[in-house]
mmCIF file of C-alpha atoms and ligand atoms in Angstrom:
data_model
loop_
_atom_site.group_PDB
_atom_site.id
_atom_site.type_symbol
_atom_site.label_atom_id
_atom_site.label_comp_id
_atom_site.label_asym_id
_atom_site.label_seq_id
_atom_site.Cartn_x
_atom_site.Cartn_y
_atom_site.Cartn_z
ATOM 1 C CA UNK A 1 -2.758 27.554 -21.614
ATOM 2 C CA UNK A 2 -4.813 27.166 -18.487
ATOM 3 C CA UNK A 3 -2.564 25.903 -15.770
ATOM 4 C CA UNK A 4 0.628 25.710 -17.310
ATOM 5 C CA UNK A 5 3.040 25.273 -14.561
ATOM 6 C CA UNK A 6 0.919 21.929 -13.674
ATOM 7 C CA UNK A 7 0.926 20.724 -17.277
ATOM 8 C CA UNK A 8 4.733 21.356 -17.519
ATOM 9 C CA UNK A 9 5.238 19.448 -14.263
ATOM 10 C CA UNK A 10 3.152 16.273 -15.401
ATOM 11 C CA UNK A 11 5.178 16.082 -18.659
ATOM 12 C CA UNK A 12 8.449 16.982 -16.822
ATOM 13 C CA UNK A 13 7.792 13.888 -14.279
ATOM 14 C CA UNK A 14 6.382 11.651 -17.253
ATOM 15 C CA UNK A 15 9.980 11.496 -18.723
ATOM 16 C CA UNK A 16 11.281 11.191 -15.215
ATOM 17 C CA UNK A 17 9.201 8.297 -14.972
ATOM 18 C CA UNK A 18 10.609 6.654 -17.931
ATOM 19 C CA UNK A 19 14.155 7.438 -17.614
ATOM 20 C CA UNK A 20 14.146 6.163 -13.898
ATOM 21 C CA UNK A 21 12.861 2.874 -15.326
ATOM 22 C CA UNK A 22 9.617 3.122 -13.470
ATOM 23 C CA UNK A 23 7.639 2.569 -16.350
ATOM 24 C CA UNK A 24 8.156 1.628 -20.086
ATOM 25 C CA UNK A 25 6.390 3.052 -23.378
ATOM 26 C CA UNK A 26 2.979 4.690 -22.535
ATOM 27 C CA UNK A 27 2.527 2.739 -19.461
ATOM 28 C CA UNK A 28 1.854 4.494 -15.824
ATOM 29 C CA UNK A 29 0.277 7.577 -15.531
ATOM 30 C CA UNK A 30 0.406 10.662 -13.346
ATOM 31 C CA UNK A 31 -1.718 13.710 -12.008
ATOM 32 C CA UNK A 32 -1.290 17.014 -10.219
ATOM 33 C CA UNK A 33 -4.226 19.094 -8.481
ATOM 34 C CA UNK A 34 -4.310 22.718 -8.207
ATOM 35 C CA UNK A 35 -5.389 23.918 -5.153
ATOM 36 C CA UNK A 36 -6.688 27.263 -6.183
ATOM 37 C CA UNK A 37 -9.246 25.886 -8.893
ATOM 38 C CA UNK A 38 -9.325 22.130 -7.675
ATOM 39 C CA UNK A 39 -8.887 21.070 -11.303
ATOM 40 C CA UNK A 40 -6.748 18.230 -12.276
ATOM 41 C CA UNK A 41 -3.858 18.296 -14.642
ATOM 42 C CA UNK A 42 -3.747 14.303 -15.939
ATOM 43 C CA UNK A 43 -1.453 12.676 -18.191
ATOM 44 C CA UNK A 44 -3.366 11.944 -21.704
ATOM 45 C CA UNK A 45 -4.155 8.252 -22.751
ATOM 46 C CA UNK A 46 -1.726 6.833 -25.260
ATOM 47 C CA UNK A 47 0.880 9.487 -25.625
ATOM 48 C CA UNK A 48 4.469 8.221 -25.477
ATOM 49 C CA UNK A 49 6.432 10.557 -22.604
ATOM 50 C CA UNK A 50 9.456 11.617 -24.746
ATOM 51 C CA UNK A 51 6.600 13.254 -27.273
ATOM 52 C CA UNK A 52 4.255 14.503 -24.658
ATOM 53 C CA UNK A 53 3.869 18.558 -24.218
ATOM 54 C CA UNK A 54 1.950 20.647 -22.010
ATOM 55 C CA UNK A 55 -0.727 20.878 -24.573
ATOM 56 C CA UNK A 56 -1.443 17.305 -24.250
ATOM 57 C CA UNK A 57 -2.249 17.192 -20.660
ATOM 58 C CA UNK A 58 -6.041 17.145 -19.558
ATOM 59 C CA UNK A 59 -7.623 19.098 -17.176
ATOM 60 C CA UNK A 60 -10.409 17.514 -15.353
ATOM 61 C CA UNK A 61 -12.575 18.063 -12.333
ATOM 62 C CA UNK A 62 -12.892 15.528 -9.731
ATOM 63 C CA UNK A 63 -16.186 14.106 -11.360
ATOM 64 C CA UNK A 64 -14.021 13.656 -14.494
ATOM 65 C CA UNK A 65 -15.347 16.364 -16.502
ATOM 66 C CA UNK A 66 -12.817 17.787 -18.978
ATOM 67 C CA UNK A 67 -12.262 21.531 -18.324
ATOM 68 C CA UNK A 68 -9.283 21.752 -21.077
ATOM 69 C CA UNK A 69 -7.524 19.582 -23.338
ATOM 70 C CA UNK A 70 -7.482 18.404 -26.920
ATOM 71 C CA UNK A 71 -6.574 14.584 -25.878
ATOM 72 C CA UNK A 72 -8.372 12.057 -23.876
ATOM 73 C CA UNK A 73 -7.557 11.753 -20.206
ATOM 74 C CA UNK A 74 -5.359 8.740 -19.104
ATOM 75 C CA UNK A 75 -7.553 5.510 -18.725
ATOM 76 C CA UNK A 76 -6.886 5.376 -14.973
ATOM 77 C CA UNK A 77 -8.427 8.538 -14.581
ATOM 78 C CA UNK A 78 -10.950 6.949 -12.261
ATOM 79 C CA UNK A 79 -8.621 5.773 -9.279
ATOM 80 C CA UNK A 80 -6.921 9.198 -9.577
ATOM 81 C CA UNK A 81 -10.119 11.292 -9.166
ATOM 82 C CA UNK A 82 -11.198 8.730 -6.532
ATOM 83 C CA UNK A 83 -8.215 9.776 -4.700
ATOM 84 C CA UNK A 84 -8.595 13.239 -4.648
ATOM 85 C CA UNK A 85 -12.092 12.860 -3.685
ATOM 86 C CA UNK A 86 -11.381 10.747 -0.780
ATOM 87 C CA UNK A 87 -8.191 12.974 0.795
ATOM 88 C CA UNK A 88 -7.847 16.481 0.776
ATOM 89 C CA UNK A 89 -3.971 16.122 1.538
ATOM 90 C CA UNK A 90 -3.259 14.387 -1.731
ATOM 91 C CA UNK A 91 -2.139 16.873 -4.079
ATOM 92 C CA UNK A 92 -0.385 14.527 -6.942
ATOM 93 C CA UNK A 93 -0.749 10.851 -7.981
ATOM 94 C CA UNK A 94 1.896 8.730 -9.722
ATOM 95 C CA UNK A 95 0.871 5.251 -11.076
ATOM 96 C CA UNK A 96 3.748 2.739 -12.134
ATOM 97 C CA UNK A 97 4.144 -0.829 -13.481
ATOM 98 C CA UNK A 98 7.429 -0.790 -11.833
ATOM 99 C CA UNK A 99 9.047 -4.218 -11.929
ATOM 100 C CA UNK A 100 9.692 -5.228 -8.338
ATOM 101 C CA UNK A 101 6.623 -3.298 -6.745
ATOM 102 C CA UNK A 102 4.543 -5.211 -9.366
ATOM 103 C CA UNK A 103 6.073 -8.556 -8.444
ATOM 104 C CA UNK A 104 4.994 -8.176 -5.138
ATOM 105 C CA UNK A 105 1.547 -7.133 -6.572
ATOM 106 C CA UNK A 106 1.176 -10.411 -8.625
ATOM 107 C CA UNK A 107 2.445 -12.317 -5.479
ATOM 108 C CA UNK A 108 -0.608 -10.779 -3.828
ATOM 109 C CA UNK A 109 1.905 -9.804 -1.030
ATOM 110 C CA UNK A 110 1.845 -6.426 1.002
ATOM 111 C CA UNK A 111 5.176 -4.624 1.472
ATOM 112 C CA UNK A 112 6.456 -4.828 5.111
ATOM 113 C CA UNK A 113 8.839 -2.757 7.089
ATOM 114 C CA UNK A 114 11.821 -4.336 5.470
ATOM 115 C CA UNK A 115 13.599 -1.138 5.227
ATOM 116 C CA UNK A 116 13.132 2.248 6.783
ATOM 117 C CA UNK A 117 12.662 3.883 3.565
ATOM 118 C CA UNK A 118 9.280 2.084 3.397
ATOM 119 C CA UNK A 119 8.618 5.341 5.661
ATOM 120 C CA UNK A 120 7.943 7.290 2.519
ATOM 121 C CA UNK A 121 4.517 5.257 2.233
ATOM 122 C CA UNK A 122 4.100 4.717 5.701
ATOM 123 C CA UNK A 123 4.428 1.508 8.135
ATOM 124 C CA UNK A 124 3.591 -0.976 5.190
ATOM 125 C CA UNK A 125 2.499 -0.818 1.469
ATOM 126 C CA UNK A 126 -0.623 -2.302 1.536
ATOM 127 C CA UNK A 127 -2.573 -4.447 -1.201
ATOM 128 C CA UNK A 128 -5.583 -3.519 -3.144
ATOM 129 C CA UNK A 129 -7.585 -6.574 -4.387
ATOM 130 C CA UNK A 130 -7.808 -6.939 -8.097
ATOM 131 C CA UNK A 131 -10.344 -5.142 -10.368
ATOM 132 C CA UNK A 132 -9.875 -4.747 -14.187
ATOM 133 C CA UNK A 133 -7.819 -1.761 -14.869
ATOM 134 C CA UNK A 134 -9.535 1.287 -16.012
ATOM 135 C CA UNK A 135 -12.726 0.587 -14.126
ATOM 136 C CA UNK A 136 -14.837 1.787 -11.459
ATOM 137 C CA UNK A 137 -14.273 -1.024 -9.308
ATOM 138 C CA UNK A 138 -10.463 -0.495 -9.575
ATOM 139 C CA UNK A 139 -10.725 2.955 -8.905
ATOM 140 C CA UNK A 140 -12.908 1.852 -5.553
ATOM 141 C CA UNK A 141 -10.267 -0.625 -4.463
ATOM 142 C CA UNK A 142 -7.497 1.980 -5.002
ATOM 143 C CA UNK A 143 -9.117 4.577 -2.678
ATOM 144 C CA UNK A 144 -10.239 2.226 0.054
ATOM 145 C CA UNK A 145 -6.813 0.261 -0.288
ATOM 146 C CA UNK A 146 -4.709 3.137 0.352
ATOM 147 C CA UNK A 147 -6.075 4.092 3.651
ATOM 148 C CA UNK A 148 -4.255 7.350 4.965
ATOM 149 C CA UNK A 149 -0.807 5.849 3.773
ATOM 150 C CA UNK A 150 1.053 7.128 0.554
ATOM 151 C CA UNK A 151 1.446 3.982 -1.510
ATOM 152 C CA UNK A 152 -0.916 0.880 -2.550
ATOM 153 C CA UNK A 153 -0.101 -1.824 -4.471
ATOM 154 C CA UNK A 154 -2.603 -2.822 -6.981
ATOM 155 C CA UNK A 155 -3.032 -6.860 -7.376
ATOM 156 C CA UNK A 156 -1.657 -8.279 -10.599
ATOM 157 C CA UNK A 157 -1.211 -4.622 -12.081
ATOM 158 C CA UNK A 158 1.197 -2.104 -10.259
ATOM 159 C CA UNK A 159 1.809 0.589 -7.792
ATOM 160 C CA UNK A 160 0.085 3.968 -6.801
ATOM 161 C CA UNK A 161 1.728 6.930 -4.795
ATOM 162 C CA UNK A 162 0.818 9.736 -3.639
ATOM 163 C CA UNK A 163 1.923 13.043 -2.276
ATOM 164 C CA UNK A 164 1.491 16.768 -1.527
ATOM 165 C CA UNK A 165 2.971 17.601 -5.000
ATOM 166 C CA UNK A 166 4.662 15.605 -7.784
ATOM 167 C CA UNK A 167 8.146 15.651 -6.459
ATOM 168 C CA UNK A 168 6.664 13.816 -3.316
ATOM 169 C CA UNK A 169 4.420 11.487 -5.091
ATOM 170 C CA UNK A 170 7.385 10.402 -7.637
ATOM 171 C CA UNK A 171 9.924 10.111 -4.666
ATOM 172 C CA UNK A 172 7.501 7.725 -2.793
ATOM 173 C CA UNK A 173 7.057 5.631 -6.008
ATOM 174 C CA UNK A 174 10.976 5.707 -6.507
ATOM 175 C CA UNK A 175 11.667 4.694 -2.896
ATOM 176 C CA UNK A 176 8.934 2.163 -2.828
ATOM 177 C CA UNK A 177 10.354 0.634 -6.156
ATOM 178 C CA UNK A 178 13.810 0.145 -4.303
ATOM 179 C CA UNK A 179 12.216 -1.239 -1.212
ATOM 180 C CA UNK A 180 10.103 -3.732 -2.992
ATOM 181 C CA UNK A 181 13.452 -5.008 -4.586
ATOM 182 C CA UNK A 182 14.938 -4.905 -1.353
ATOM 183 C CA UNK A 183 12.376 -7.055 0.021
ATOM 184 C CA UNK A 184 12.222 -9.511 -3.158
ATOM 185 C CA UNK A 185 15.850 -10.279 -2.862
ATOM 186 C CA UNK A 186 15.913 -10.565 1.001
ATOM 187 C CA UNK A 187 13.091 -13.182 0.602
ATOM 188 C CA UNK A 188 15.051 -15.064 -1.946
ATOM 189 C CA UNK A 189 18.191 -15.159 0.325
ATOM 190 C CA UNK A 190 16.470 -15.804 3.590
ATOM 191 C CA UNK A 191 14.217 -14.336 6.090
ATOM 192 C CA UNK A 192 14.025 -10.642 6.333
ATOM 193 C CA UNK A 193 13.907 -9.021 9.703
ATOM 194 C CA UNK A 194 11.541 -6.576 10.005
ATOM 195 C CA UNK A 195 11.552 -2.895 11.673
ATOM 196 C CA UNK A 196 9.267 -2.891 14.719
ATOM 197 C CA UNK A 197 6.257 -0.255 15.082
ATOM 198 C CA UNK A 198 7.735 2.247 17.508
ATOM 199 C CA UNK A 199 10.909 2.460 15.362
ATOM 200 C CA UNK A 200 8.968 2.964 12.184
ATOM 201 C CA UNK A 201 6.906 5.931 14.279
ATOM 202 C CA UNK A 202 10.267 7.278 15.098
ATOM 203 C CA UNK A 203 11.479 7.073 11.372
ATOM 204 C CA UNK A 204 8.288 8.623 10.041
ATOM 205 C CA UNK A 205 8.484 11.579 12.518
ATOM 206 C CA UNK A 206 11.905 11.861 11.216
ATOM 207 C CA UNK A 207 10.891 12.127 7.842
ATOM 208 C CA UNK A 208 8.613 15.220 8.336
ATOM 209 C CA UNK A 209 11.326 17.460 8.817
ATOM 210 C CA UNK A 210 14.162 15.409 6.831
ATOM 211 C CA UNK A 211 15.384 18.032 4.116
ATOM 212 C CA UNK A 212 13.504 20.914 5.210
HETATM 213 ZN ZN1 ZN B 1 -1.949 0.724 -14.813
#
């Protein structure tokens, strides 16, 4: 099987997405790019994560042409591919409907630097304007909206997180969900005090070497 390692990783992180409560049912989707071939291993459409096997994962090129796979690619293939075309540093994409990030997205709020863990994404998580799921319009909004950060909220929809690999993109999705929850609760209880720009610069610098 072509790109077996990447296909296995998509299955593994799909299961983790479900186990960690970042998604439910067949919601969300994820992909990883193989730097050698440039092909993208993408989760299939409509397959439950517990039942997913590496053979269900679809291989596509950045134009969406299927190189190998027996399944239909995820309905959100469009924004995955738009992100890979836009930024050569992106090696993986994770999309979730996690509850607190989606709550922010339904309020049309950005997530500011309320907690230092926002540094996984950048100095904030911006909001991409609403477009119908699975459309070219949404793919455009996501690729534009993310800027040079690692996460973007999709209005009235959910979250997209990216990284050099699936481990990084998944951690980013997980940490941003936590920050969204903290921000929501802080806003319910009072007026959160934000971290200033120079301090966020220091945090982001520290993250570059953290754990390495
Ligand atoms: Zn979605």
